[in-house]
PDB file of C-alpha atoms in Angstrom:
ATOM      1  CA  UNK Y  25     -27.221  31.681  -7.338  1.00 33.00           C
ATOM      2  CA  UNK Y  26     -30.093  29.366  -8.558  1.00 34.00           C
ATOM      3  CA  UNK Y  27     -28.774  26.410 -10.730  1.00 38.00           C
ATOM      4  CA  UNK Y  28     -30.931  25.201 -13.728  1.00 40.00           C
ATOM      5  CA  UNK Y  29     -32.597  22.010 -13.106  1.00 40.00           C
ATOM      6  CA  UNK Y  30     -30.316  19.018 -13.683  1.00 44.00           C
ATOM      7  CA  UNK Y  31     -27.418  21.480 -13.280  1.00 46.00           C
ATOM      8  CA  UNK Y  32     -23.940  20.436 -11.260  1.00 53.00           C
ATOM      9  CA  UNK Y  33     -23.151  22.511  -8.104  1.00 53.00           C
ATOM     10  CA  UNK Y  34     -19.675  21.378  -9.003  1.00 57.00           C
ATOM     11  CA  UNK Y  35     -19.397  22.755 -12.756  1.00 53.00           C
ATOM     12  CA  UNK Y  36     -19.941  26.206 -11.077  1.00 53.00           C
ATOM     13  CA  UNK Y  37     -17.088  28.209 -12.318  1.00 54.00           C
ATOM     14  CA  UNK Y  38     -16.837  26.235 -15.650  1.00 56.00           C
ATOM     15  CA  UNK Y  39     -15.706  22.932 -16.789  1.00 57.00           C
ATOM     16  CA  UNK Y  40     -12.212  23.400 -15.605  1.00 67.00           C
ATOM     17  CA  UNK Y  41     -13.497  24.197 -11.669  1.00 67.00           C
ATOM     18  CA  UNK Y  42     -15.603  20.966 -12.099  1.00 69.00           C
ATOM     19  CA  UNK Y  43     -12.640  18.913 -13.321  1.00 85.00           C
ATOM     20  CA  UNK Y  44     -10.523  20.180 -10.117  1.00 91.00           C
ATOM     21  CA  UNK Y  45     -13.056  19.183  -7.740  1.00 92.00           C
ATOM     22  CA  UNK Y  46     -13.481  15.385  -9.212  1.00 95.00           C
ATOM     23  CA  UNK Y  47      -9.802  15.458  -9.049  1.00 96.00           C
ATOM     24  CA  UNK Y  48      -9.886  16.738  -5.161  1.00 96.00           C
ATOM     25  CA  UNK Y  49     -12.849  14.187  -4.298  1.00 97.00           C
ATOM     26  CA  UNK Y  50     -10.641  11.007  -6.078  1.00 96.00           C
ATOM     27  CA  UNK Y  51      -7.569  12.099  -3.832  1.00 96.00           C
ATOM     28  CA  UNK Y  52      -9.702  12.466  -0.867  1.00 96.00           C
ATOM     29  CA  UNK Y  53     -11.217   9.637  -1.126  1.00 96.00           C
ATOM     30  CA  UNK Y  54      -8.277   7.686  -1.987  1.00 94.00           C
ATOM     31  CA  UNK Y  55      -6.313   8.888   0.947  1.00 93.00           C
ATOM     32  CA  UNK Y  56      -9.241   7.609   3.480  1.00 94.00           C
ATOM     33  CA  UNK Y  57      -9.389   4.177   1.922  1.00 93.00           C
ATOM     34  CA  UNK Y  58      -5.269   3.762   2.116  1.00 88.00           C
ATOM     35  CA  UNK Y  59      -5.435   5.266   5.327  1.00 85.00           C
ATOM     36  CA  UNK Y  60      -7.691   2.782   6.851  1.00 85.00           C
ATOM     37  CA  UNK Y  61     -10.175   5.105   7.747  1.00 91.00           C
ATOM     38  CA  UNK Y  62     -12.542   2.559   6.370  1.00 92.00           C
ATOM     39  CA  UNK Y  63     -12.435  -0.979   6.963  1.00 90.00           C
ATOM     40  CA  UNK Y  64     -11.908  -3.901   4.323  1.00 90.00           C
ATOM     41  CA  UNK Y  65     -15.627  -4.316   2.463  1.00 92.00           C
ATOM     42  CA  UNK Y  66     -17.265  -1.621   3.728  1.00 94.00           C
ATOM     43  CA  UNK Y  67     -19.928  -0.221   2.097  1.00 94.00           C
ATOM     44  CA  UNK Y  68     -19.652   3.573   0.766  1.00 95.00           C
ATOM     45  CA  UNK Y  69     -23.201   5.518  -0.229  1.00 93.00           C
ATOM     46  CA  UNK Y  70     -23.252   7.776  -3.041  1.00 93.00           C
ATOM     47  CA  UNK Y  71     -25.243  10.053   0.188  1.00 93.00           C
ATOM     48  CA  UNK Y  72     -23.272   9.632   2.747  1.00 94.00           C
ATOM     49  CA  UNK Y  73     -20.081  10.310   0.450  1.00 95.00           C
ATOM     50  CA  UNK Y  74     -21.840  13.583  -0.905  1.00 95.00           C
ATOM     51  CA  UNK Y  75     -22.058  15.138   2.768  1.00 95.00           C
ATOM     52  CA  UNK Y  76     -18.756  13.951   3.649  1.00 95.00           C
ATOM     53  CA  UNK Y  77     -16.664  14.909   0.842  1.00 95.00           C
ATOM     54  CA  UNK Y  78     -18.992  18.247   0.227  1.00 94.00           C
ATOM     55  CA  UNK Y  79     -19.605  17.595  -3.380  1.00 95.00           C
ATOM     56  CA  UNK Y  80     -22.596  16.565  -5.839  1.00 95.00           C
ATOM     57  CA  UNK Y  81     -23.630  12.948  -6.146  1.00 93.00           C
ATOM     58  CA  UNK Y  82     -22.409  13.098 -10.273  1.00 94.00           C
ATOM     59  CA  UNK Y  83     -19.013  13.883  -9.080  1.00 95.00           C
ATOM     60  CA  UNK Y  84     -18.966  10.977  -6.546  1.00 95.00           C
ATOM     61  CA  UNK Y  85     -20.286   8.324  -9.299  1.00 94.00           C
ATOM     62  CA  UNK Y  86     -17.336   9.792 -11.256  1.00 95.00           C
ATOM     63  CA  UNK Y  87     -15.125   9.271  -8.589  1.00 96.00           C
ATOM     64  CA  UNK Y  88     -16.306   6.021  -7.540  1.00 95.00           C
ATOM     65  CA  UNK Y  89     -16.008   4.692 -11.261  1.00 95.00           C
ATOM     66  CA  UNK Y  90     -12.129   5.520 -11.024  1.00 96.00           C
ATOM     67  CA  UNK Y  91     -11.837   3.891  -8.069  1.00 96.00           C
ATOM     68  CA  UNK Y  92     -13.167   0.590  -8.843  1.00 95.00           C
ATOM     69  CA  UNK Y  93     -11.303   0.573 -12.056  1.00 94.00           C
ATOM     70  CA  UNK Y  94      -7.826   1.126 -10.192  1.00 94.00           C
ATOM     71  CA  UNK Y  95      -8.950  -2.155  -7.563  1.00 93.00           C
ATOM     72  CA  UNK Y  96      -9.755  -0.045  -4.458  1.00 95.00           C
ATOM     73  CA  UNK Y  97     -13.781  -0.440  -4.471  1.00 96.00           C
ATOM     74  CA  UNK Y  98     -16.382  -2.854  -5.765  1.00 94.00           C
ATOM     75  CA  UNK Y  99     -19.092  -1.116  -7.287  1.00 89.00           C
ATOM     76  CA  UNK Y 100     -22.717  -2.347  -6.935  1.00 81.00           C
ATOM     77  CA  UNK Y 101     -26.320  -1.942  -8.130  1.00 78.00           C
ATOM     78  CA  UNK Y 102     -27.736   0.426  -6.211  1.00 76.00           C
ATOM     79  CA  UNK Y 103     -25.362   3.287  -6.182  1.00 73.00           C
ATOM     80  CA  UNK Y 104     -22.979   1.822  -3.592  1.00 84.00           C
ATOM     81  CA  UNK Y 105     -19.548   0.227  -3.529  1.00 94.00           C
ATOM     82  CA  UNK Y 106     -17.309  -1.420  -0.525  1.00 95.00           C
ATOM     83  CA  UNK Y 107     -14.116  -0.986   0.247  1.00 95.00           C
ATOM     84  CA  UNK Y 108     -11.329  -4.216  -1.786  1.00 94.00           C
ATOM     85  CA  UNK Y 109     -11.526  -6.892   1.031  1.00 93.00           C
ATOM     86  CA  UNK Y 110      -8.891  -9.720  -0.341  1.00 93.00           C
ATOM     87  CA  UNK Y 111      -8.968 -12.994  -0.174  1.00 92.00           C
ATOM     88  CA  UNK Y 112      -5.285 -14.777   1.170  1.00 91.00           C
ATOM     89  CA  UNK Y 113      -4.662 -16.583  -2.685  1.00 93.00           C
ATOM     90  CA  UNK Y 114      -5.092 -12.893  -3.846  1.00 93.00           C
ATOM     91  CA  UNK Y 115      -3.298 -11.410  -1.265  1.00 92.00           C
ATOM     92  CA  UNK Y 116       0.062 -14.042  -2.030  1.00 92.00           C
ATOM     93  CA  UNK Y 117      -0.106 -13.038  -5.750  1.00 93.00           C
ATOM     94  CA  UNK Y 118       0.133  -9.536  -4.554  1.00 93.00           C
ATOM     95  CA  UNK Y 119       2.780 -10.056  -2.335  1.00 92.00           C
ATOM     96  CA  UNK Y 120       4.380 -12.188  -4.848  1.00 94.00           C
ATOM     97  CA  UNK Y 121       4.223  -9.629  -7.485  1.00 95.00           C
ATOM     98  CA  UNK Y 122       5.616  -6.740  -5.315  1.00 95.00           C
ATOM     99  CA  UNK Y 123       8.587  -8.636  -4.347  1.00 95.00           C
ATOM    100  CA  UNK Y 124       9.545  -9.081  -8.100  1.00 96.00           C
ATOM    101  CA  UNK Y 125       8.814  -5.190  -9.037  1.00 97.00           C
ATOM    102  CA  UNK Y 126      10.226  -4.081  -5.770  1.00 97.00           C
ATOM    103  CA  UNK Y 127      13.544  -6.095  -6.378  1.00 98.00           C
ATOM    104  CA  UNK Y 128      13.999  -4.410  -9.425  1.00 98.00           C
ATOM    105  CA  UNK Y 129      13.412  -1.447  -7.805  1.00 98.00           C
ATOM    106  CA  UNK Y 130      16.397  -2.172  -5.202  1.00 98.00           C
ATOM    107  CA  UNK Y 131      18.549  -3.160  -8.075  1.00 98.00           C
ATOM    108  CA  UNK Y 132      18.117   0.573  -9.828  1.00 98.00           C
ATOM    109  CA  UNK Y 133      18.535   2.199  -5.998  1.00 98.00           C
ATOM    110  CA  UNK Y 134      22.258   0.687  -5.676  1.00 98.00           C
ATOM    111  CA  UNK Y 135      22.523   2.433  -9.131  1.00 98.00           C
ATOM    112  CA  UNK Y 136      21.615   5.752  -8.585  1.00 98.00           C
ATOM    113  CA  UNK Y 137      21.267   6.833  -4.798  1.00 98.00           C
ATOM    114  CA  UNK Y 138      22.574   9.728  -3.789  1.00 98.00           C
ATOM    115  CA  UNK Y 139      24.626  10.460  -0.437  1.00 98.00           C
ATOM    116  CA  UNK Y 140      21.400  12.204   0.636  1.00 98.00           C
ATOM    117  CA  UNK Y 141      18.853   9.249  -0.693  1.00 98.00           C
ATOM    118  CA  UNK Y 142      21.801   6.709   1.721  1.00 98.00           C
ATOM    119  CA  UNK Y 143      21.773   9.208   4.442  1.00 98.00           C
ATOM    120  CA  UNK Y 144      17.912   9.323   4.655  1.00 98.00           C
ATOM    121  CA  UNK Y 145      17.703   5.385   4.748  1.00 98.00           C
ATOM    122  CA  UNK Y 146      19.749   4.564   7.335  1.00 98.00           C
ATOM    123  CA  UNK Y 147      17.860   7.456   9.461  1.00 97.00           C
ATOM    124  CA  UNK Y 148      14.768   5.307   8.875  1.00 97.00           C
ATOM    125  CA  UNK Y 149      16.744   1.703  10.111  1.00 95.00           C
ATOM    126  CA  UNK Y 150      18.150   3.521  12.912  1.00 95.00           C
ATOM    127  CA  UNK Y 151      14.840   5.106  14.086  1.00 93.00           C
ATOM    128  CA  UNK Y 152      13.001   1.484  14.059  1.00 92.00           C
ATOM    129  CA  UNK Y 153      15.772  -0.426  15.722  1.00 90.00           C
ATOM    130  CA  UNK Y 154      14.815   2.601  18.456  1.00 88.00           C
ATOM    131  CA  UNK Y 155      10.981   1.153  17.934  1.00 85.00           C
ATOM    132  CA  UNK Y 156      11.973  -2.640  19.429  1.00 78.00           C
ATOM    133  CA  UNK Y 157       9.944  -1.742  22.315  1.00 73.00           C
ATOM    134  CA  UNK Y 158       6.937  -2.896  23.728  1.00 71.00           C
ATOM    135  CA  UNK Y 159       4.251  -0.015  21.834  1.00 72.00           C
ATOM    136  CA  UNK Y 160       6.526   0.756  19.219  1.00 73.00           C
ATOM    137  CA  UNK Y 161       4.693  -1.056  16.555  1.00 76.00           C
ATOM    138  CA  UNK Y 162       2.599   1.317  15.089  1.00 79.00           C
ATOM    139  CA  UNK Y 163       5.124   3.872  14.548  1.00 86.00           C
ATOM    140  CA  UNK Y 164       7.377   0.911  13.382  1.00 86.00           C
ATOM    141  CA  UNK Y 165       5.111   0.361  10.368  1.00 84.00           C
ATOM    142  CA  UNK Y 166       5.175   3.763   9.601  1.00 87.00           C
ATOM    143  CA  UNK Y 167       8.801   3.407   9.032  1.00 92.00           C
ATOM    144  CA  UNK Y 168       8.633   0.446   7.588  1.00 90.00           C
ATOM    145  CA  UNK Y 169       6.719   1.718   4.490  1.00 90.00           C
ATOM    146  CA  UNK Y 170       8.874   5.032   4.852  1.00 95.00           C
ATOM    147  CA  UNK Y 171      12.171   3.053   4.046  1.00 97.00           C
ATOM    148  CA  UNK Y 172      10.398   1.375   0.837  1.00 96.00           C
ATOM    149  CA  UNK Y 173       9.079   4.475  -0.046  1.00 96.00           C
ATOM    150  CA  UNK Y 174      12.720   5.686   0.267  1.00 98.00           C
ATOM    151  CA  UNK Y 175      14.195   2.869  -1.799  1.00 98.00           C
ATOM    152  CA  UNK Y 176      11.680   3.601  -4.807  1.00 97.00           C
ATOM    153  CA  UNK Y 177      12.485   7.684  -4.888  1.00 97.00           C
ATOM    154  CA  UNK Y 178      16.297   6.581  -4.662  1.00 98.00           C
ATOM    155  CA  UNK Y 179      15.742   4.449  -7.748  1.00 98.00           C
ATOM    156  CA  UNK Y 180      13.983   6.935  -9.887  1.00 98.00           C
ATOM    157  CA  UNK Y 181      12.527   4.570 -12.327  1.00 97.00           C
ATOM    158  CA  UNK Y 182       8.812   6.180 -12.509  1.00 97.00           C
ATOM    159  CA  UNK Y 183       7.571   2.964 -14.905  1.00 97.00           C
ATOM    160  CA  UNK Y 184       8.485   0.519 -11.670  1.00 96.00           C
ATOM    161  CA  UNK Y 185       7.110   2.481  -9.348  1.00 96.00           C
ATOM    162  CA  UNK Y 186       3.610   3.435 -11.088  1.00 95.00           C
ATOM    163  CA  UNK Y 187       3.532  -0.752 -11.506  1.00 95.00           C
ATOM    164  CA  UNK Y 188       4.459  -1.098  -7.370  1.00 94.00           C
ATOM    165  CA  UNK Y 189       2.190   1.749  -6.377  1.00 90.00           C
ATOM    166  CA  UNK Y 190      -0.755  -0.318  -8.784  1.00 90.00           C
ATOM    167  CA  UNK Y 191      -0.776  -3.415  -6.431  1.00 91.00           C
ATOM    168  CA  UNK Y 192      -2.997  -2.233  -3.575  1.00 91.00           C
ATOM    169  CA  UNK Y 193      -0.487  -3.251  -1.543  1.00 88.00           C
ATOM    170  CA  UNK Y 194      -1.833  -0.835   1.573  1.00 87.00           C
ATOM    171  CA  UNK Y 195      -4.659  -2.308   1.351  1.00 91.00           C
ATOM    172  CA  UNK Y 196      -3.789  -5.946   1.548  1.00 89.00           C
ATOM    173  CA  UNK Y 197      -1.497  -4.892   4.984  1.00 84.00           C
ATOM    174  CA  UNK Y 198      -4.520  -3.346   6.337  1.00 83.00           C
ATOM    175  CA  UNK Y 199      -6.746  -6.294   5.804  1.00 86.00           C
ATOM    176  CA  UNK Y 200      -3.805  -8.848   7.241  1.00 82.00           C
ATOM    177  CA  UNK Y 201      -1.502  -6.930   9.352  1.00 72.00           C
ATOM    178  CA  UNK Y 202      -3.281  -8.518  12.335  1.00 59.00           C
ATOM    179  CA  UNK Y 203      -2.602 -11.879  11.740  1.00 53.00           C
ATOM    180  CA  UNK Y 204       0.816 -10.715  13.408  1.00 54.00           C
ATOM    181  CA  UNK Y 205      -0.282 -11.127  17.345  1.00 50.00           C
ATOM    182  CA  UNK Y 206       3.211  -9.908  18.530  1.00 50.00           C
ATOM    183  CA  UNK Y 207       3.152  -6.928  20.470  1.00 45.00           C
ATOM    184  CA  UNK Y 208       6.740  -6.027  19.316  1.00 51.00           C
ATOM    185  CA  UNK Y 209       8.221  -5.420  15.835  1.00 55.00           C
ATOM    186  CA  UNK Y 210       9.775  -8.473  14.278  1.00 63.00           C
ATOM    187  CA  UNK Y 211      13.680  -8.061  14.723  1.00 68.00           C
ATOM    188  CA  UNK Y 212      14.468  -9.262  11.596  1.00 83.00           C
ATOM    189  CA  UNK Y 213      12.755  -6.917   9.279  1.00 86.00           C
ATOM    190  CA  UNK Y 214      15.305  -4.140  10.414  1.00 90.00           C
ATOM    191  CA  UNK Y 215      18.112  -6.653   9.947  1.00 93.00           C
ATOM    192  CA  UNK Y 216      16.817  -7.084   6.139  1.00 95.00           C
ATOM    193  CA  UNK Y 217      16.597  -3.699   5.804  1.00 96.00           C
ATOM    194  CA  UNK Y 218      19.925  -3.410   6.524  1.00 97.00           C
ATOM    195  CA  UNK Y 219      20.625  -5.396   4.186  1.00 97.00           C
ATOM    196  CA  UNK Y 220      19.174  -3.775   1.401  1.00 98.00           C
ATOM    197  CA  UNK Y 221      20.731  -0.603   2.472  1.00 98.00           C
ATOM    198  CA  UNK Y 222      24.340  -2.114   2.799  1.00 98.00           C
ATOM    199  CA  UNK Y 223      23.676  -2.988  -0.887  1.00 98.00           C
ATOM    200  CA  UNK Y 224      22.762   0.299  -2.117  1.00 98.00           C
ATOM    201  CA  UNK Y 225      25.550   2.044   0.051  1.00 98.00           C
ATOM    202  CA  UNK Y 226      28.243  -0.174  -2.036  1.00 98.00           C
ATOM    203  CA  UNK Y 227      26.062   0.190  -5.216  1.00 97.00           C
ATOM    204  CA  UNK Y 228      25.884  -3.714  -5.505  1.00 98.00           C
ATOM    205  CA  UNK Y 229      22.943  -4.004  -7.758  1.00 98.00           C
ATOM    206  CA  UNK Y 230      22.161  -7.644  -7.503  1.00 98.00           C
ATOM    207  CA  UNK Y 231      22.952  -7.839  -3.917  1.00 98.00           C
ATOM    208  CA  UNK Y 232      20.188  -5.578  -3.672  1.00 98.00           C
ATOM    209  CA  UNK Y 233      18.259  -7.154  -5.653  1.00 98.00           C
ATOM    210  CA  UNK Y 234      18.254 -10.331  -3.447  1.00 98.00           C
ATOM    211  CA  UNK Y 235      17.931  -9.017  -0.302  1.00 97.00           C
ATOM    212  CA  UNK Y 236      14.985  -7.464  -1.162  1.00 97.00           C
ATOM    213  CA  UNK Y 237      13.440 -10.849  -2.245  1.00 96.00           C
ATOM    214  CA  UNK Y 238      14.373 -12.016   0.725  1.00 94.00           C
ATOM    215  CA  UNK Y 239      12.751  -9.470   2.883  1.00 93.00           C
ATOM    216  CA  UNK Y 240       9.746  -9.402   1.214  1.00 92.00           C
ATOM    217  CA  UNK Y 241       9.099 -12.868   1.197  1.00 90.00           C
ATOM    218  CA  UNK Y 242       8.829 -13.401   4.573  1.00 83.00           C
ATOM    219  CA  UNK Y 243       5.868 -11.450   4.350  1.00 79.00           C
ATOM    220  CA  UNK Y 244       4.777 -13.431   2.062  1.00 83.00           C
ATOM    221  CA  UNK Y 245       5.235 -16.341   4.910  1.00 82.00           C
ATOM    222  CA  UNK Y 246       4.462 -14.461   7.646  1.00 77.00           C
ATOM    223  CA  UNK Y 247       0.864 -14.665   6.254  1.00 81.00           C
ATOM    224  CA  UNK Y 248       0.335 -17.767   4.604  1.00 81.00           C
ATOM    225  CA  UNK Y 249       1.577 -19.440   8.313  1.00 78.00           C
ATOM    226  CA  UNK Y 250      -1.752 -17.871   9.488  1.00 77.00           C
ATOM    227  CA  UNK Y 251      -3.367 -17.600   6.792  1.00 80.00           C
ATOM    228  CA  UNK Y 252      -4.029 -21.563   4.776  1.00 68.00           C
ATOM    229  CA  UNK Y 253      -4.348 -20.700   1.172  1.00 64.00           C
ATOM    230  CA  UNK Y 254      -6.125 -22.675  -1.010  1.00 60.00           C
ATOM    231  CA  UNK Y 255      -3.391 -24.647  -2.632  1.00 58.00           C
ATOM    232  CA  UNK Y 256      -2.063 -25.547   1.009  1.00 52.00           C
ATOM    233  CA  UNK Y 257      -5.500 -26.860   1.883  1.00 48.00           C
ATOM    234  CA  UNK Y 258      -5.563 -29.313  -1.130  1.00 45.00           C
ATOM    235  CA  UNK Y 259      -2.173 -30.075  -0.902  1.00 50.00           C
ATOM    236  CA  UNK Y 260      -2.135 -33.420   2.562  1.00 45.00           C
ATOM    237  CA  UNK Y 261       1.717 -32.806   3.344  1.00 48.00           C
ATOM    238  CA  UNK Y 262       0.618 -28.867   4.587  1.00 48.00           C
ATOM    239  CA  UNK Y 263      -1.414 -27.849   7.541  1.00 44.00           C
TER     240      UNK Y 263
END
């Protein structure tokens, strides 16, 4: 078939073929970036996204425009973007944020979990106390965002979770993760998600509540110990 000049390999088929393709490049491209498959600030080409993703350059400014309105590219001048790199100060508000949304999140969980949402966490806390083991980190992490993935389909409050799933949060633990030099998981994350889950299972809503604030701010700790953030440098009684 020979297009018309200025025409859109991807409208071939109609609009409605078009639309599905955008919609297929934004999720592919979306799933790379969470996945890590790029690195924080790295620069993405209109051409090298084209041969990659297997779709017209029009489609990929589309796509790249949606991106960098939802936070997880920069766009620049010459038909390029990077990858969100974050600074620590924005990566603290982040964290800070999540651990309000995702302790209201808890709260709704010891509200509504099923038997089979309960039975499916503590799966999850067993399998990573299996993971305290020299090489078990990876997969550990993997758990780790299974169980919070867990508590937010146990809570089924889709305004919440649209808010938590907003925050970039993937991307901030991909930027920072290796601040944490220790070759094993830390203990006590699996002890606070215990906690959470012992909540839930007795339907204790603000129990939850706080133990998820708990848990998640010792993220928030974990990094700014490696991490200075700006306040800390101004402020003489830290550092």
């Amino acid at each position: 078939m020979v297009l018309a000049a200025g025409a859109d390999p991807d409208n071939e088929g109609g609009p409605d073929a078009g639309a599905n393709r955008t919609l297929q490049a934004y999720h592919d491209l979306r799933a790379l970036i969470l996945s890590g498959h790029y690195e924080p600030d790295s620069r993405l080409t209109e051409s090298g996204l084209t041969t990659q993703l297997q779709v017209s350059r029009g489609t990929i400014r589309s796509v790249l425009a949606r991106l960098a309105q939802e936070g997880y590219v920069t766009t620049e001048a010459n038909r390029s973007a990077r990858t969100r790199s974050f600074s620590v100060d924005e990566a603290i508000e982040i964290l800070e944020t999540r651990a309000v949304l995702e302790s209201a999140l808890a709260a709704k969980a010891a509200e509504r979990a099923t038997e089979a949402d309960i039975a499916a966490m503590t799966e999850t806390c067993k399998r990573m106390w299996d993971l305290q083991v020299p090489g078990g980190r990876e997969e550990y992490w993997n758990l780790n965002r299974k169980f919070h993935e867990q508590v937010k389909q146990a809570a089924r409050q889709a305004t919440l979770t649209r808010f938590v799933d907003s925050l970039l949060y993937p991307l901030v633990v991909q930027q920072y993760r290796d601040a944490d030099r220790r070759a094993n998981p830390r203990t006590d994350s699996v002890r606070e998600h215990e906690a959470i889950l012992a909540a839930i299972v007795t339907h204790n809503p603000e129990s939850a509540a706080a133990a998820m604030r708990h848990h998640l701010s010792s993220a928030r700790r974990a990094l700014q110990l490696n991490f200075p953030t700006s306040d800390d440098q101004l402020d003489p009684r830290k550092g």
